PDB file of C-alpha atoms in Angstrom:
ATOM      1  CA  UNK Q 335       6.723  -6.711  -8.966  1.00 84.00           C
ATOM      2  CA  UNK Q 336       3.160  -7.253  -7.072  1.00 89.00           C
ATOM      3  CA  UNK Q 337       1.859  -5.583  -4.461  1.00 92.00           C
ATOM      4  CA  UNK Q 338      -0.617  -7.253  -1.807  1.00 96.00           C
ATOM      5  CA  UNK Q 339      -3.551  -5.539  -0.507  1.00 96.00           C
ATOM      6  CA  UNK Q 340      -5.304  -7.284   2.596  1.00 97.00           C
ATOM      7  CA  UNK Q 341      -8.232  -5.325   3.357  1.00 95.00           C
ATOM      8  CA  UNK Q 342     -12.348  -6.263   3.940  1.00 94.00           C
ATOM      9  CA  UNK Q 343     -13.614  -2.712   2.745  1.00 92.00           C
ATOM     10  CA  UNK Q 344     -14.336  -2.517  -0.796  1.00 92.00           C
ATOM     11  CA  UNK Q 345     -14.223   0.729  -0.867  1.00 91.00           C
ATOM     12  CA  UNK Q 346     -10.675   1.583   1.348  1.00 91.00           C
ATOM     13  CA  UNK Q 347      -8.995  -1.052  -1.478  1.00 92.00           C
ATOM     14  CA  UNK Q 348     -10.642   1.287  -4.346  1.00 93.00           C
ATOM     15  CA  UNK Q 349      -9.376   4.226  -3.331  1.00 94.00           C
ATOM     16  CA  UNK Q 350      -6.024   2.883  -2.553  1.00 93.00           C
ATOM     17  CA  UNK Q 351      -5.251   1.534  -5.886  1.00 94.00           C
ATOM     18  CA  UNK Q 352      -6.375   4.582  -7.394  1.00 93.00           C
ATOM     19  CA  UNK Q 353      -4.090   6.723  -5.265  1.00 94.00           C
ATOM     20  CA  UNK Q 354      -1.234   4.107  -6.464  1.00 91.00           C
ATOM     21  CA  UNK Q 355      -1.846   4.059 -10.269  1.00 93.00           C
ATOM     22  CA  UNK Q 356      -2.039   8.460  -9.821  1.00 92.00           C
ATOM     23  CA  UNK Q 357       1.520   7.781  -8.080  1.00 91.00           C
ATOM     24  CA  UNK Q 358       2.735   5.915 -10.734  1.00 87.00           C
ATOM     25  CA  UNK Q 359       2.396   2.830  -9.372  1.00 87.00           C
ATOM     26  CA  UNK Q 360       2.685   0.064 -12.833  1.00 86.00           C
ATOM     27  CA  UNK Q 361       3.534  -2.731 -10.581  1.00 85.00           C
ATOM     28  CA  UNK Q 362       0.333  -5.857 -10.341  1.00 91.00           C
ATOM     29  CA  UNK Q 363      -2.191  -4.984  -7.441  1.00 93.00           C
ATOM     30  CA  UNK Q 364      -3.875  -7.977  -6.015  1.00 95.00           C
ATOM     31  CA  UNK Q 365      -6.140  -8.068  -3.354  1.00 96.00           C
ATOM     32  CA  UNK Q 366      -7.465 -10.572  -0.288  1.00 96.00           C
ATOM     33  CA  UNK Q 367     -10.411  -9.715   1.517  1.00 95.00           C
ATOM     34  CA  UNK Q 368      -8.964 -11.136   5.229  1.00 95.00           C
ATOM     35  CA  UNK Q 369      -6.273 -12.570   7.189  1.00 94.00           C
ATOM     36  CA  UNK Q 370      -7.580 -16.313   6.212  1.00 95.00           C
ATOM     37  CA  UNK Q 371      -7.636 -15.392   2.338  1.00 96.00           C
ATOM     38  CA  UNK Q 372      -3.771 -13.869   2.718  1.00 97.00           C
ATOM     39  CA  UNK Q 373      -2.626 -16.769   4.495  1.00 96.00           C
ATOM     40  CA  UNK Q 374      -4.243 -19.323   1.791  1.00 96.00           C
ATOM     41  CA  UNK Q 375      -2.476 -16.249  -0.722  1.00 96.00           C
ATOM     42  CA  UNK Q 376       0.781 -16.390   0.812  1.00 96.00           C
ATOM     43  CA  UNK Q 377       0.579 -20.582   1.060  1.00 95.00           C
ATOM     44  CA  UNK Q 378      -0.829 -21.187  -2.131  1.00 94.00           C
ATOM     45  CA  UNK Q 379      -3.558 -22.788  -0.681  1.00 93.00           C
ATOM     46  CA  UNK Q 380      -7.039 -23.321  -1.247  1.00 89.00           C
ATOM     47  CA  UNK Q 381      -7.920 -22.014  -4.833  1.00 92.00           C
ATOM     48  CA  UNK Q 382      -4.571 -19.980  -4.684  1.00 94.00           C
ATOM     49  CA  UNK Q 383      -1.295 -21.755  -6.684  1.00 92.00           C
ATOM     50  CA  UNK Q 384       1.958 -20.246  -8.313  1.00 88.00           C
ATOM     51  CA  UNK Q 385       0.094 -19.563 -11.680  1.00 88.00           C
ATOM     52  CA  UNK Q 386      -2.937 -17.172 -10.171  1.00 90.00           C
ATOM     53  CA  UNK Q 387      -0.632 -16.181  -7.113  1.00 92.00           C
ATOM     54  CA  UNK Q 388       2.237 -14.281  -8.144  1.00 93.00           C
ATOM     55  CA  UNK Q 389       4.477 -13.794  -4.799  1.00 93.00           C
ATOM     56  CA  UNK Q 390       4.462 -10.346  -3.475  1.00 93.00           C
ATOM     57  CA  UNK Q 391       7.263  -8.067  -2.828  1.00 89.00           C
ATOM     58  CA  UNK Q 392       5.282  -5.853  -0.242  1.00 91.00           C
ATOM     59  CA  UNK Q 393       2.211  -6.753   1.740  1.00 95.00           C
ATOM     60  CA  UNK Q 394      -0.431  -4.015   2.559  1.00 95.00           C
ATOM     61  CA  UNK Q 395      -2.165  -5.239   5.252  1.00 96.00           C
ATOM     62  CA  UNK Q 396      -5.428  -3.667   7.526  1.00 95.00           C
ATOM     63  CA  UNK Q 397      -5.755  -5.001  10.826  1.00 94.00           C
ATOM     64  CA  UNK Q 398      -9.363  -4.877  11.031  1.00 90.00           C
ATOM     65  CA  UNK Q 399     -10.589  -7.652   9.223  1.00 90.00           C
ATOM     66  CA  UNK Q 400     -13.238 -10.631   9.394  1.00 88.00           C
ATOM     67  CA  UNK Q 401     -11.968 -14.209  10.247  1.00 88.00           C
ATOM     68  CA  UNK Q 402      -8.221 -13.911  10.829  1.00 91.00           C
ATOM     69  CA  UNK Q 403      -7.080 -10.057  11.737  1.00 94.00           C
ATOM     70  CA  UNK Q 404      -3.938  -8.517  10.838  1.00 94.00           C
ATOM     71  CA  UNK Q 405      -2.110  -8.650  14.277  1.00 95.00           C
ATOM     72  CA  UNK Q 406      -3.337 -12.652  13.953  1.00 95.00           C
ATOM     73  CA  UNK Q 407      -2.084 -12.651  10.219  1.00 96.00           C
ATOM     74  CA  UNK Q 408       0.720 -11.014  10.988  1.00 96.00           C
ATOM     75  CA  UNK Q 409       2.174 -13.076  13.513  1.00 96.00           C
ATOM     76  CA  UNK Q 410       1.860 -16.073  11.265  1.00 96.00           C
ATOM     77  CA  UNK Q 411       3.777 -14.511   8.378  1.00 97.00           C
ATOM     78  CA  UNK Q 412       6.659 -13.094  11.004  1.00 96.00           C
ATOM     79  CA  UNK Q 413       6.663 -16.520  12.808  1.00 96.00           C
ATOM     80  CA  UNK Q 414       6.855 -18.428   9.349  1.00 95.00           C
ATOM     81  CA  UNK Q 415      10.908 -18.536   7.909  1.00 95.00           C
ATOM     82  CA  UNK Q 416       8.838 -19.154   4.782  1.00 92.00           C
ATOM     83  CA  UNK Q 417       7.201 -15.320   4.783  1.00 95.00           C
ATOM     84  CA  UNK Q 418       9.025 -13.803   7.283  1.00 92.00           C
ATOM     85  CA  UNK Q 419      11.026 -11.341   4.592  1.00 93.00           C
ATOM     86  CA  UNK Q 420       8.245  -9.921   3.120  1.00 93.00           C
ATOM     87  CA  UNK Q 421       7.840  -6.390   3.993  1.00 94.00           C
ATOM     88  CA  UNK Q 422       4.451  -5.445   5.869  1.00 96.00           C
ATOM     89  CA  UNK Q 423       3.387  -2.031   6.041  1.00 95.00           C
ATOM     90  CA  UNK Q 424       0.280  -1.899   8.435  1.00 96.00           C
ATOM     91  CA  UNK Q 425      -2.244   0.864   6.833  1.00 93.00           C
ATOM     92  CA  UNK Q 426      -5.002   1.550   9.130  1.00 88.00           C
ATOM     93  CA  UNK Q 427      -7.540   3.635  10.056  1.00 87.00           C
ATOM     94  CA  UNK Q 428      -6.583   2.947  13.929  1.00 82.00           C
ATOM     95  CA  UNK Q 429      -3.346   5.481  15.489  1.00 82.00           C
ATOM     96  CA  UNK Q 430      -3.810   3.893  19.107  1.00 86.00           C
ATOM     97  CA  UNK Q 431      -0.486   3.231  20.641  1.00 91.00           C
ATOM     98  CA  UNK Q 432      -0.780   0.028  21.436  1.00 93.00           C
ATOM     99  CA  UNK Q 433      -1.654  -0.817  17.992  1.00 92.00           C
ATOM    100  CA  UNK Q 434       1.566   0.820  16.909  1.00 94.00           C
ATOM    101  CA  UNK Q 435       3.275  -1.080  19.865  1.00 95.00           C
ATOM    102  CA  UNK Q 436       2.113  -4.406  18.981  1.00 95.00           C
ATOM    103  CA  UNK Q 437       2.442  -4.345  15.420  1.00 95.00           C
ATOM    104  CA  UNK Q 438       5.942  -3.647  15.776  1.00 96.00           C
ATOM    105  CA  UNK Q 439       6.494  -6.350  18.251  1.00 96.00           C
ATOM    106  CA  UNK Q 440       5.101  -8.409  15.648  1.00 96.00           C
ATOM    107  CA  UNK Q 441       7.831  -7.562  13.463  1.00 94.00           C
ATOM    108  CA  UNK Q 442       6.023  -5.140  10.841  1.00 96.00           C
ATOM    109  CA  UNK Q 443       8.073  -2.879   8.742  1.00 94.00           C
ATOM    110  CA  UNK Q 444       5.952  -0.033   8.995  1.00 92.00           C
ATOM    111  CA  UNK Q 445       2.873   1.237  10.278  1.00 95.00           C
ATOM    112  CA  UNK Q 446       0.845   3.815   8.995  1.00 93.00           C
ATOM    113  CA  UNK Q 447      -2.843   5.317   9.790  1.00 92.00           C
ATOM    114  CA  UNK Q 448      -4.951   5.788   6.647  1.00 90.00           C
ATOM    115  CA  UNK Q 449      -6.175   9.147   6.111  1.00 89.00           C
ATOM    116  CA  UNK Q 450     -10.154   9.992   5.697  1.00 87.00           C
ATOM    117  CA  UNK Q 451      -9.155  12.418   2.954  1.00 91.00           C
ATOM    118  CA  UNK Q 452      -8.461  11.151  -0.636  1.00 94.00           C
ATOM    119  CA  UNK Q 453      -5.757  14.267  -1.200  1.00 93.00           C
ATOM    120  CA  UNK Q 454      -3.836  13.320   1.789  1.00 93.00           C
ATOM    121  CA  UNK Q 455      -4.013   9.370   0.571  1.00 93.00           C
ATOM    122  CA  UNK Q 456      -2.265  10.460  -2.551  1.00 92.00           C
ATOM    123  CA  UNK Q 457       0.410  12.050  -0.824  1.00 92.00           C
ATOM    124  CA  UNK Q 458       0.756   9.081   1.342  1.00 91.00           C
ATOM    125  CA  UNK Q 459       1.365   6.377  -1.077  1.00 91.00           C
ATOM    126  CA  UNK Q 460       3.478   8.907  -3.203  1.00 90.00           C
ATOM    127  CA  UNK Q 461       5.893   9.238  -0.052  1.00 90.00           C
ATOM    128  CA  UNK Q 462       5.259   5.080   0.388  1.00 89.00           C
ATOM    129  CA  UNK Q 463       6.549   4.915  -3.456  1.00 87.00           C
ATOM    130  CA  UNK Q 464       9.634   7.073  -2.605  1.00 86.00           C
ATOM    131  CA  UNK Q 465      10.950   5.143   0.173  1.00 88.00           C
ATOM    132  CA  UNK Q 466       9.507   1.303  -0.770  1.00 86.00           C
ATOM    133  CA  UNK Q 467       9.866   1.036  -4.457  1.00 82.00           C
ATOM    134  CA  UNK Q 468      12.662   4.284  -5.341  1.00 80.00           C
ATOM    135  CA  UNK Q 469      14.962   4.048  -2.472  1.00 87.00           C
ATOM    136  CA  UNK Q 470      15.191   0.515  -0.426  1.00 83.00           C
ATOM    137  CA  UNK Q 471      16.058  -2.729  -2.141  1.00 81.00           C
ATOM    138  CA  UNK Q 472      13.398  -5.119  -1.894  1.00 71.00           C
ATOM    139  CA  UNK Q 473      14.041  -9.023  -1.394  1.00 69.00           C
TER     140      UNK Q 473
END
């Protein structure tokens, strides 16, 4: 199993992996830095194939990001019959409503807001772990 990060800050894709390997996370982590790297990801394009690639069962995805954001990115992989199964969670540091609203339209799976305390990131993933990889039945 492999888990997609798409996020520009360094640090927020540090601390999230680290919160997943204390949760007991063994599945592969890889990581895109923006909406135009996860679509050449998710495409295989670019300097991305099937052998450095692997295709992810869950996308992470931040929707503030350079080049292509994650409302933009996520539109394309929700329009596209190609990507459209693969579960998005939306982890951000934004909790407008109209974020929440629009994201959904979109077609995300879940939306989240990422917490400013490492502690409370832990228990976040942990409860992400419970429900994505120990209870639902990934395609």
């Amino acid at each position: 199993m492999t888990i997609l990060i798409a996020d520009d800050d360094a640090d927020d894709r540090m601390f999230l992996e680290q919160a997943m390997r204390q949760n007991g996370y063994d599945q592969e982590i890889r990581f895109v830095e923006d909406g135009e790297e996860l679509m050449e990801y998710l495409k295989r394009q670019g300097r991305y194939n099937e052998l450095n690639a692997p295709w992810p069962n869950m996308l992470i995805l931040d929707l503030n990001m350079p080049r292509k954001n994650g409302f933009q990115a996520l539109s394309e992989i929700k329009d596209d019959p190609k990507l459209r199964r693969l579960p998005v969670i939306v982890m951000t540091t934004s909790s407008a409503d109209e974020d929440v609203v629009k994201t959904y339209n979109l077609g995300v799976n879940s939306f989240v807001t990422k917490p400013f305390n490492f502690n409370r990131l832990v228990e976040m993933v942990g409860t992400l772990k419970t429900y994505w990889m120990d209870t639902v039945k990934l395609p």
